[in-house]
Short mmCIF file of C-alpha atoms in Angstrom, two decimals:
data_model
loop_
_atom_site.label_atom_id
_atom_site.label_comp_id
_atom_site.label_asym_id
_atom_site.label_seq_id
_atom_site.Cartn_x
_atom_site.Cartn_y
_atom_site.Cartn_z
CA UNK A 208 95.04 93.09 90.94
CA UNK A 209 98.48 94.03 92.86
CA UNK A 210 98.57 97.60 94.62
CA UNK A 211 101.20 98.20 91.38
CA UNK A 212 98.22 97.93 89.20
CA UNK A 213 96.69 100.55 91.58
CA UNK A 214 98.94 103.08 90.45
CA UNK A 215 99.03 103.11 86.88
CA UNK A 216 94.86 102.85 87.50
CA UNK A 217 94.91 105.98 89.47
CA UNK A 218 96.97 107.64 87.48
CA UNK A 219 95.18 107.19 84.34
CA UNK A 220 92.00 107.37 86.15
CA UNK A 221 92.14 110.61 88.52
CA UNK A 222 92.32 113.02 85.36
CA UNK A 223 88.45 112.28 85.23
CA UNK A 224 87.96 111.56 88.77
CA UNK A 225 89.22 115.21 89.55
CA UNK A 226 87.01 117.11 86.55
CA UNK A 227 84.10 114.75 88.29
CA UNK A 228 84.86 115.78 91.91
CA UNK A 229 85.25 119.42 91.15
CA UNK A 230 81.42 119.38 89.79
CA UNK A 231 80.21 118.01 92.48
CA UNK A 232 82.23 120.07 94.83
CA UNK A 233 82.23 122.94 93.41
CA UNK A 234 85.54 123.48 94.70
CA UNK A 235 88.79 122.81 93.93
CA UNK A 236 90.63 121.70 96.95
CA UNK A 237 87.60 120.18 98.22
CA UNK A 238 87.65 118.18 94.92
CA UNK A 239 90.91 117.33 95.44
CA UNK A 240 90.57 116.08 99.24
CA UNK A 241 87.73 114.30 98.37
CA UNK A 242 89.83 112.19 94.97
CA UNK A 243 92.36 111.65 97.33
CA UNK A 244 90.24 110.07 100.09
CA UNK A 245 88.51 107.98 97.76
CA UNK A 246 91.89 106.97 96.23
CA UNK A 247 93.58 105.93 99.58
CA UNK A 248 89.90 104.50 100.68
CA UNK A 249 90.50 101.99 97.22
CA UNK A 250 94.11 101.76 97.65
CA UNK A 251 92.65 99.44 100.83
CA UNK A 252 90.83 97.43 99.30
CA UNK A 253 92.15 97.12 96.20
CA UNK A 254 92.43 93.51 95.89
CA UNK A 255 88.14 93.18 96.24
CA UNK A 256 87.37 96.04 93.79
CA UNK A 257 86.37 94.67 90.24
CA UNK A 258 85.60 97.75 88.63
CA UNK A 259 87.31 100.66 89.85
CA UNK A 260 86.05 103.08 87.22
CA UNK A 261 82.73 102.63 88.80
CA UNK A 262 83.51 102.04 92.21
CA UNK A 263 85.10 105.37 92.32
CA UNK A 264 82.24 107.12 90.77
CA UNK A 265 79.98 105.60 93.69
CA UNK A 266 82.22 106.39 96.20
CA UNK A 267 82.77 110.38 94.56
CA UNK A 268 79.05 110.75 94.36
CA UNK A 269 78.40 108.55 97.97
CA UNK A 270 80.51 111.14 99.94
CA UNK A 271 79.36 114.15 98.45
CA UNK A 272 75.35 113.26 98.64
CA UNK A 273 76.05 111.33 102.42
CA UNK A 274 77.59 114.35 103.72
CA UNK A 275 74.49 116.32 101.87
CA UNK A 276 71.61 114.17 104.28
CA UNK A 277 73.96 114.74 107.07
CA UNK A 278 73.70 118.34 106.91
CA UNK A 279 69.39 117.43 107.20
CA UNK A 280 69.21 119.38 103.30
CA UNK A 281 69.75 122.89 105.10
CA UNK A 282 71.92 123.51 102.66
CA UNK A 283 72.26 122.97 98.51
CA UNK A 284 75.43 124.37 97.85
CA UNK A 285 78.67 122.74 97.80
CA UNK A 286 80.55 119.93 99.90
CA UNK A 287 82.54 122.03 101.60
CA UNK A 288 79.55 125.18 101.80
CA UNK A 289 82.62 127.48 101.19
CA UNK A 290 81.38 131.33 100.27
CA UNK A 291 83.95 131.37 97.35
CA UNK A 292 83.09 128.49 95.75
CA UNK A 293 83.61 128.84 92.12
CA UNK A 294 85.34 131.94 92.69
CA UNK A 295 88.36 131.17 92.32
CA UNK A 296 88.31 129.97 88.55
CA UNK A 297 87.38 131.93 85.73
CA UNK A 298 84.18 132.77 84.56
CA UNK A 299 83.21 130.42 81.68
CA UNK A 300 80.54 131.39 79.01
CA UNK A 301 79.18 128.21 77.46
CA UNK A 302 76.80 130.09 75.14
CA UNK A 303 78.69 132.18 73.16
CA UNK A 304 76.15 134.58 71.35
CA UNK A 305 74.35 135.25 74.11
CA UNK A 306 74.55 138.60 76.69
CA UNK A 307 74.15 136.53 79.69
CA UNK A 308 77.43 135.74 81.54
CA UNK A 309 77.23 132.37 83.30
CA UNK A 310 79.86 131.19 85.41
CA UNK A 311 78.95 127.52 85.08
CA UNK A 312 80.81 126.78 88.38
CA UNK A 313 79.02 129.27 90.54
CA UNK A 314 75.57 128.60 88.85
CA UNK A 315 76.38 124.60 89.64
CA UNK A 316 76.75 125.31 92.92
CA UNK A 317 73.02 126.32 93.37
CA UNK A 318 72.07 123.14 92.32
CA UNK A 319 71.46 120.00 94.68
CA UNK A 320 74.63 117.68 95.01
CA UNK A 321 72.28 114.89 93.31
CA UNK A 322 71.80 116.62 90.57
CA UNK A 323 75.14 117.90 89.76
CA UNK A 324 76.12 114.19 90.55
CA UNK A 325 73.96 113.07 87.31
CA UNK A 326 75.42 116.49 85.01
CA UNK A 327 79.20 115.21 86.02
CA UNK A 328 78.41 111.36 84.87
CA UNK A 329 76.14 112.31 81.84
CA UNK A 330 78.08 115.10 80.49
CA UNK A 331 81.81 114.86 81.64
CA UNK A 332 81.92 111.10 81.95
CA UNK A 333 79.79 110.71 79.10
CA UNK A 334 77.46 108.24 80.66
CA UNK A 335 74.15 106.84 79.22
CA UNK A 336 71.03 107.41 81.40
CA UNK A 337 71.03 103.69 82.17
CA UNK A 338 74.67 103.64 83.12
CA UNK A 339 74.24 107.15 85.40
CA UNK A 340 71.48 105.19 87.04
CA UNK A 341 73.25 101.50 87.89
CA UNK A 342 76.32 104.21 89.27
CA UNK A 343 73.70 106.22 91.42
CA UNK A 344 71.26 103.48 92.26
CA UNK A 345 68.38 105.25 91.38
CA UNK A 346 66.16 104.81 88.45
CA UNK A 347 66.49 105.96 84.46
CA UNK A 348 63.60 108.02 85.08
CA UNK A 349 65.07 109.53 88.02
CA UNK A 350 68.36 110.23 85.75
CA UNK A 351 66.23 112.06 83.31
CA UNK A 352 63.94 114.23 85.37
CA UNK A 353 67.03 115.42 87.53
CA UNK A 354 68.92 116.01 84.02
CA UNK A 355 65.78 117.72 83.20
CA UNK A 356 65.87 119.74 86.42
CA UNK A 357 69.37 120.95 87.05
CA UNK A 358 69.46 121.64 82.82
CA UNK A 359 66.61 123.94 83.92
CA UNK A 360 68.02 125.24 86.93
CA UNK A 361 70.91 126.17 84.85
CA UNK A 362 69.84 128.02 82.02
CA UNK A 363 67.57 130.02 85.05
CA UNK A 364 70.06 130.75 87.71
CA UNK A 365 69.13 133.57 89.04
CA UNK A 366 65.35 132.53 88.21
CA UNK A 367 65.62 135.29 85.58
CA UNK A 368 63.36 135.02 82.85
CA UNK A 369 65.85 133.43 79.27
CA UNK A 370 64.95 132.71 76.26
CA UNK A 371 66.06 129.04 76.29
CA UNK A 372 66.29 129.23 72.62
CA UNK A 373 69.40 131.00 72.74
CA UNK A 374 70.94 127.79 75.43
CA UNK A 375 69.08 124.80 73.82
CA UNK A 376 68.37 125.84 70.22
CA UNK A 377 64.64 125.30 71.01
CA UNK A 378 61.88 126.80 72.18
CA UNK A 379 60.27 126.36 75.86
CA UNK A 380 60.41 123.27 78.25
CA UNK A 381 60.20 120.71 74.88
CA UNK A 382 63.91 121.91 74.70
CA UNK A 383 65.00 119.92 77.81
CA UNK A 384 67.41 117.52 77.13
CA UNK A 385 67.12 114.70 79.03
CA UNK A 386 63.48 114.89 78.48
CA UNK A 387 64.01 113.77 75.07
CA UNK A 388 65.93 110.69 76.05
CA UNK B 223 78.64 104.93 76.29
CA UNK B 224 76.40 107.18 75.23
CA UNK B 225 75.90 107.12 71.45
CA UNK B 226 73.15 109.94 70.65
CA UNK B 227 75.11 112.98 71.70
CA UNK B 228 73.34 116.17 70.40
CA UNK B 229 75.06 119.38 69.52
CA UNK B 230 73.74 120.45 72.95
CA UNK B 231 75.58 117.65 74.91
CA UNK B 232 78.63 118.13 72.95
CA UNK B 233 78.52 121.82 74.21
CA UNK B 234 77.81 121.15 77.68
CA UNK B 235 80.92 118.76 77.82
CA UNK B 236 82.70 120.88 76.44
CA UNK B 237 81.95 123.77 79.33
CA UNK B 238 82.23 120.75 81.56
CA UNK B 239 85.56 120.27 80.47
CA UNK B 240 86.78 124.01 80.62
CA UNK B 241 85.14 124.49 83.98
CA UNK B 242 86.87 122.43 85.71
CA UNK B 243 90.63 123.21 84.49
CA UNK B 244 93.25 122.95 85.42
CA UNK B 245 93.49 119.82 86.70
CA UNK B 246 95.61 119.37 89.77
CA UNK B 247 99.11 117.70 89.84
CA UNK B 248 97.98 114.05 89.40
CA UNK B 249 101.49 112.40 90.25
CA UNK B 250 101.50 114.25 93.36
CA UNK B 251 97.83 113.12 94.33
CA UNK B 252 98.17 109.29 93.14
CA UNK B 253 101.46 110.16 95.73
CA UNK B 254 99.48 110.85 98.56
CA UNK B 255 96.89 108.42 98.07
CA UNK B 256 99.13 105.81 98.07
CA UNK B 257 100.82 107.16 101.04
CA UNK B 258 97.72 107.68 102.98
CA UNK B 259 96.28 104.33 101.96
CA UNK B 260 99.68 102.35 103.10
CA UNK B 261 98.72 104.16 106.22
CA UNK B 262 95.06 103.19 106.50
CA UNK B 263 96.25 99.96 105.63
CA UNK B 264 98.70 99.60 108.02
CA UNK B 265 95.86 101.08 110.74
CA UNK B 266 93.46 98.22 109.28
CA UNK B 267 95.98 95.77 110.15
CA UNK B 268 96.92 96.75 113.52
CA UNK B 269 93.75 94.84 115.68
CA UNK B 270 93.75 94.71 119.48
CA UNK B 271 93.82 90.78 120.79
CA UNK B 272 92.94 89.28 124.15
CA UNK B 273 96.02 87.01 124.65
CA UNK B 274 95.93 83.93 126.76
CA UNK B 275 92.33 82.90 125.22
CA UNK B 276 90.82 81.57 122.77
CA UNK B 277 88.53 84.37 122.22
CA UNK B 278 90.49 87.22 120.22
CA UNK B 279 89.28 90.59 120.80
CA UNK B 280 89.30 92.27 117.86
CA UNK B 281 89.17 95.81 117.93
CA UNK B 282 90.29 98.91 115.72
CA UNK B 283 93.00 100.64 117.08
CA UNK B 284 91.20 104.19 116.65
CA UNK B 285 87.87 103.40 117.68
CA UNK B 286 86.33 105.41 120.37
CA UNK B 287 86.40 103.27 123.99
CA UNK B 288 83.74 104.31 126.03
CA UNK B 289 85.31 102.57 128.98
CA UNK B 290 88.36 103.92 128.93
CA UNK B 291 86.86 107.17 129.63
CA UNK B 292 87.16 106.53 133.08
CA UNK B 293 90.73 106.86 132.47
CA UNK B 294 90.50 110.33 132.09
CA UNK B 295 90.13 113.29 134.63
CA UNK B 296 87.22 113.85 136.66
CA UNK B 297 84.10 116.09 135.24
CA UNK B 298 85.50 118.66 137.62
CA UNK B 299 89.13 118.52 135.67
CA UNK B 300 87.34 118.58 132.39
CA UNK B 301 88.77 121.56 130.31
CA UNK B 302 86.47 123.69 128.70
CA UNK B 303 89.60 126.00 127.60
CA UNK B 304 89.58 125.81 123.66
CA UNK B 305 92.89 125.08 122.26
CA UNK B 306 94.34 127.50 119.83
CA UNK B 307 93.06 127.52 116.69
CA UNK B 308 94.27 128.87 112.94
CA UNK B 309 91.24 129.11 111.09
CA UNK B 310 92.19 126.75 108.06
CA UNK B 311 89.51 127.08 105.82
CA UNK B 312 90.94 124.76 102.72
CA UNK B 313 93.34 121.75 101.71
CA UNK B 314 96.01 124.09 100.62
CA UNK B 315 96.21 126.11 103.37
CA UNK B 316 96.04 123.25 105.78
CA UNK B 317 99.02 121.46 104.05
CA UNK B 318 100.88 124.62 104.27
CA UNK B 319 100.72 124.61 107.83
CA UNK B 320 101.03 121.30 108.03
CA UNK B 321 104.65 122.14 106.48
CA UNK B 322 105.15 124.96 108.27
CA UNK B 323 104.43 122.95 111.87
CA UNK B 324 106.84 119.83 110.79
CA UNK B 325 109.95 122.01 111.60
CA UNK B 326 109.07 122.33 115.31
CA UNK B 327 107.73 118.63 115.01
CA UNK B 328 110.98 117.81 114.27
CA UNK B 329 112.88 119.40 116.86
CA UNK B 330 111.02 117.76 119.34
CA UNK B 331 111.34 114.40 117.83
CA UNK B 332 115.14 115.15 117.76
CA UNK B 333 115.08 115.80 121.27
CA UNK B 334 113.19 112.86 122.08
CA UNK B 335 114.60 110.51 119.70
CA UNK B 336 118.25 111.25 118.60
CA UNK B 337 118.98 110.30 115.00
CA UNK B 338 115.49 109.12 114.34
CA UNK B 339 114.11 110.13 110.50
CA UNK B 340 112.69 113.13 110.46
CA UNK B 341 108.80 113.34 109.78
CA UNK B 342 106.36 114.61 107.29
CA UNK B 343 103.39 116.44 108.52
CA UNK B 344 99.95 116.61 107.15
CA UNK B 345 96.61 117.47 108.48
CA UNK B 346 93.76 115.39 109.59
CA UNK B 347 90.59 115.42 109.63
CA UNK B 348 87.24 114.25 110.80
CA UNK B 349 85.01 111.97 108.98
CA UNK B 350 82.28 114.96 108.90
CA UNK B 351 85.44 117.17 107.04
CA UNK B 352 86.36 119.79 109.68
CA UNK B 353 90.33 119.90 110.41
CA UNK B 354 91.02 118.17 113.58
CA UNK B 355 94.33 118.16 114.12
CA UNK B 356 98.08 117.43 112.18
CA UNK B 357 99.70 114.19 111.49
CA UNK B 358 103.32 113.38 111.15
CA UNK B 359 104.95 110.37 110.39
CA UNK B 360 108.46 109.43 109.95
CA UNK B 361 109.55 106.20 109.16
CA UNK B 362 112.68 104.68 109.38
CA UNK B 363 113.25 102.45 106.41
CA UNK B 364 115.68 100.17 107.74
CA UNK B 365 114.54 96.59 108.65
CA UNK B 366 112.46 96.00 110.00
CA UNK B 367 110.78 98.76 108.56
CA UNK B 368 108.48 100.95 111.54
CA UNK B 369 106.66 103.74 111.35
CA UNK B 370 106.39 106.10 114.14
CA UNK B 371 103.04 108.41 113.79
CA UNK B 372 102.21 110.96 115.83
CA UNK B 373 98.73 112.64 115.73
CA UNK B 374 98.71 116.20 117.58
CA UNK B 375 94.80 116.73 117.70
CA UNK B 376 91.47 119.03 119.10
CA UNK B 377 88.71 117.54 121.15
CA UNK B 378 86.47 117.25 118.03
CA UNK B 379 89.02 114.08 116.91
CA UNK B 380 88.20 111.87 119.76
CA UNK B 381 91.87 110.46 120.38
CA UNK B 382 91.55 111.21 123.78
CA UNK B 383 88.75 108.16 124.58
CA UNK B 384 90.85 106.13 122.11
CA UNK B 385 91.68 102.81 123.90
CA UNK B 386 95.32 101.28 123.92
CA UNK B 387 95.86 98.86 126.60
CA UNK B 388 94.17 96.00 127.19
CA UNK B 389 93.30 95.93 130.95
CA UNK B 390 96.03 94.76 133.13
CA UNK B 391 93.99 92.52 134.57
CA UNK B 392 93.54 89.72 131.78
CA UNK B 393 96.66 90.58 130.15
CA UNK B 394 99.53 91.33 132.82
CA UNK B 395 102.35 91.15 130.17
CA UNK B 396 101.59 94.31 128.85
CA UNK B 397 101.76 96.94 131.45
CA UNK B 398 99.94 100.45 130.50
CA UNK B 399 100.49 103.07 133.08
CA UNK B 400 98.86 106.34 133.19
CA UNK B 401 99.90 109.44 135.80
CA UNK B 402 98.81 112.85 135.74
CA UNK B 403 101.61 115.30 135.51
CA UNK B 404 101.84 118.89 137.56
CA UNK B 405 100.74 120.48 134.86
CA UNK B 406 97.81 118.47 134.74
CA UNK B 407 98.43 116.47 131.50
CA UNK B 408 96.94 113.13 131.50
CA UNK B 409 99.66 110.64 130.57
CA UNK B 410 99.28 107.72 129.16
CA UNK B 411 101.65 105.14 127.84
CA UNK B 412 102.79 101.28 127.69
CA UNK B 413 102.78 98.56 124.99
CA UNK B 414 99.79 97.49 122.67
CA UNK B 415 99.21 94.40 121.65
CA UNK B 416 98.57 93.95 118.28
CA UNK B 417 97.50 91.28 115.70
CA UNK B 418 98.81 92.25 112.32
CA UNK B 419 97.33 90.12 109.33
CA UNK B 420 99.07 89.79 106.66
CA UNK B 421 97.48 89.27 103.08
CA UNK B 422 97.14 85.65 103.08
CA UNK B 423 95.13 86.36 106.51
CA UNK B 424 97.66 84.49 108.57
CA UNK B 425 97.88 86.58 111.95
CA UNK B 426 101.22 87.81 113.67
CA UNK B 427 101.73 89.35 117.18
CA UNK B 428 103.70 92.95 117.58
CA UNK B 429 103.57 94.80 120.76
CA UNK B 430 104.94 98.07 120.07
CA UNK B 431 104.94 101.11 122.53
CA UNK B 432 102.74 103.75 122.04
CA UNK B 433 102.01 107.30 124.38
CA UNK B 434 99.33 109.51 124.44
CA UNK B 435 98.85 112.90 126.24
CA UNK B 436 95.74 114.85 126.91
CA UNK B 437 96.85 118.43 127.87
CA UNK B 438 94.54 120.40 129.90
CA UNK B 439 94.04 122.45 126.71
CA UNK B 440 92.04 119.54 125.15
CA UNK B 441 94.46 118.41 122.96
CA UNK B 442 95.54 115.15 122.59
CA UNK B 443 99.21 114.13 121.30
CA UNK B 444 99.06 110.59 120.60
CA UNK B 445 102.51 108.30 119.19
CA UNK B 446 101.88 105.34 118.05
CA UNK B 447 104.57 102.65 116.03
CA UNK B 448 103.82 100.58 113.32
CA UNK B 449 105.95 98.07 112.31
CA UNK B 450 106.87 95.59 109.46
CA UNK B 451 105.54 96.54 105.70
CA UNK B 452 102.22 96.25 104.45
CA UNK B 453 102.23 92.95 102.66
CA UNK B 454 105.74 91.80 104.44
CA UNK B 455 104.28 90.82 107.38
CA UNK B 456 106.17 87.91 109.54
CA UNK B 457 107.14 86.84 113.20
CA UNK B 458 110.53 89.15 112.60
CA UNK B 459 109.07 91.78 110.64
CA UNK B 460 106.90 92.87 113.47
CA UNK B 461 109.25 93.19 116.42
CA UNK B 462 111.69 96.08 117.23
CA UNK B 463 114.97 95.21 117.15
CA UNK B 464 116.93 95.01 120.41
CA UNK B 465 118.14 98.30 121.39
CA UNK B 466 115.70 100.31 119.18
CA UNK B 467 114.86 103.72 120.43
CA UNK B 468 111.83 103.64 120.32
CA UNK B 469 111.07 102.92 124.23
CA UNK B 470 108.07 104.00 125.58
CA UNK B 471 109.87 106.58 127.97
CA UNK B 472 111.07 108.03 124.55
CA UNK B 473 107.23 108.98 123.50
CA UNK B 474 106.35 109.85 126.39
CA UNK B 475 108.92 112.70 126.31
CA UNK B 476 107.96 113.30 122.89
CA UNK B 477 104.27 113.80 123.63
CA UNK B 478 104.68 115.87 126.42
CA UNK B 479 106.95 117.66 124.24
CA UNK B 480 106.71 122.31 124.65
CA UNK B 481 106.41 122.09 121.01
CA UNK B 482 103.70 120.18 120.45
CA UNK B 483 101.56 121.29 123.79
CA UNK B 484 102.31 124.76 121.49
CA UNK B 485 101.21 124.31 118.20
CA UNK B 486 97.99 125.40 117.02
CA UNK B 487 95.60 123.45 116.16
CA UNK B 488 94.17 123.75 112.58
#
């Protein structure tokens, strides 16, 4: 592939690549440092890359969960640990019905960068558990329980007590998505 | 592809989706990513060879020396004085000052190289994510086409155990001086001899000038040249043109430049 065929990739590509990022950043020019450093990291080696789509992913998900084991797991928060992460966007209310405000950004910034890694490939990149895995290099089962988890971790952010009826439609743990799968 | 998508799925894409608008300006980033990888690329290229032997020496052009530490002043001239810093806390703001900085760049580049392009600053960075420093390149587009990049940086960046010069001693062609100046700057400068490869892997010598500067401060203010295009690489491509002004006596005066011993760091 010429570096020509890099561009109209990226440019169809980075739509998704940026809606990825910004999950597991939690942070929007964070998200877009990290696209663009992946991009120019590609634009390199463009030639050797035979699937882009999921080299990209890797290399998103690589930086953010590296950087994560550098920091020795002090810390669970965002890539770039900034206090206003997911402040700077409007709250969003994914279950309308319910009294409880969630500002999906700020609640997925209490979850680990692994596990918002497997949200943003299942649910944004609409990715099957298999796929998620091969991208991650861990296992299916691994996919599921950290679905399972962050899902979870989500619908209890503050470790408040929710009737997970009102978020899944069902009643107690059975309710878990990727525990069905 | 997923083919089982419950109601619940649906909905969580969906919050996906609205959580992380708006998207940024895409033709702007696919921009800079192309910029920034002709960059790396031309970086990549640029590898240090032992002439007069078989044995090539191949070494990134950024990589930290520990040898030529020595170069640099004594533990009793090692400055402990932190240079000034901003504060940048985010992308934005450190492209804004990037912007704001290129103006005085550019006066100093004026001085120090009449007529040359002007230059774009950005911000760099370490590999760990804090700001380390701003980058500007200009380029002059005429052939042969060369880059001239100059990196004004912190301690935390490491240019200033960057090696340049092959020793003198096995390769006397390519003379690398380095003086200390009243002020105390550590001054380094010559030619570098570099291997470009092309994309066919054939291999072509360039031995452009480069200068470096570590101010008492800490900083380092490093100018290096780059020349021929990524994936134009021959013999003529890579040399500057007789007369070119861009001697190494030119970025030395540009690295030692007031305004960039001035500028704060990010």
């Amino acid at each position: 592939m010429s570096r020509e065929d890099f561009s109209e990739w990226a440019h169809a590509a980075s739509p998704r690549l940026c809606r990825i990022a910004r999950v597991l950043t939690v942070d929007a020019d964070a998200a877009e440092d990290l696209v663009q450093d992946v991009l120019e990291k590609m634009y390199v080696r463009w030639h050797r890359i035979e699937e882009p789509d999921a080299y990209a992913r890797r290399a998103l998900t690589n930086a953010v969960t590296s950087r994560w084991r550098r920091q020795g797991r002090r810390q669970e928060t965002s890539w770039e640990a900034r206090e206003d992460a997911g402040a700077s966007h409007p709250p969003v209310y994914p279950h309308a019905g319910t009294e409880e405000r969630i500002d999906l950004l700020g609640d997925l910034a209490r979850l680990p960068p692994r596990q918002r890694a497997v949200l943003a490939l299942r649910y944004l990149d609409d990715r099957s558990e298999q796929e998620v895995a091969d991208l991650l290099d861990i296992s299916p089962g691994t996919v599921k329980s950290q679905t399972s988890k962050a899902l979870a971790r989500l619908r209890h952010p503050l470790g408040a007590s929710l009737d997970l009826s009102d978020i899944t439609g069902r009643s107690g743990p059975a309710g878990v998505r990727g525990a069905e799968k | 592809m997923r083919e089982d998508r419950s109601a619940d799925d649906e909905r969580m894409s969906r919050d996906l989706l609205t959580a992380t608008d708006p998207l940024p300006d895409i033709g702007a980033l696919v921009g800079r990513a192309v910029d920034g990888g002709r960059r790396r690329l031309r970086r990549r290229r640029l590898t240090v060879a032992a002439g007069g032997t078989s044995l090539t020496v191949v070494a990134a052009l950024l990589v930290l020396s520990p040898p030529d530490l020595g170069d640099m002043a004594s533990t009793d001239d090692v400055r402990l004085t932190a240079p000034s810093e901003l504060g940048v806390r985010s992308v934005v703001e450190a492209r804004q000052q990037a912007a704001l900085l290129t103006e005085p760049f550019n006066e100093a580049l004026e001085t120090a190289l009449p007529g040359w392009p002007a230059a774009e600053g950005d911000y760099s960075r370490s590999a760990d994510g804090p700001y380390t420093g701003w980058v500007f390149t200009s380029t002059n587009t005429e052939a042969p086409v060369t880059e001239l990049t100059v990196r004004v940086e912190g301690p935390a960046a490491g240019t200033a155990a960057t090696r340049f010069c092959v020793p003198a001693e096995s390769t006397p062609s390519m003379p690398c001086t380095q003086r200390t100046l009243p002020d105390g700057t550590e001054l380094h400068s010559g030619l570098t001899q570099l291997s470009i490869t092309d994309e066919h892997g054939d291999v072509v010598t360039s031995t452009p000038p480069f200068a470096r500067a570590n101010l008492p401060d800490g900083r380092t203010v490093l100018a290096t040249v780059s020349i021929g295009e990524p994936g134009a690489v021959s013999a003529d491509s890579v040399a500057l043109p007789a007369g070119s002004p861009l001697t190494t006596a030119a970025l030395e005066e540009l690295v030692t430049a007031p305004q960039l011993a001035q500028m704060p760091l990010p």
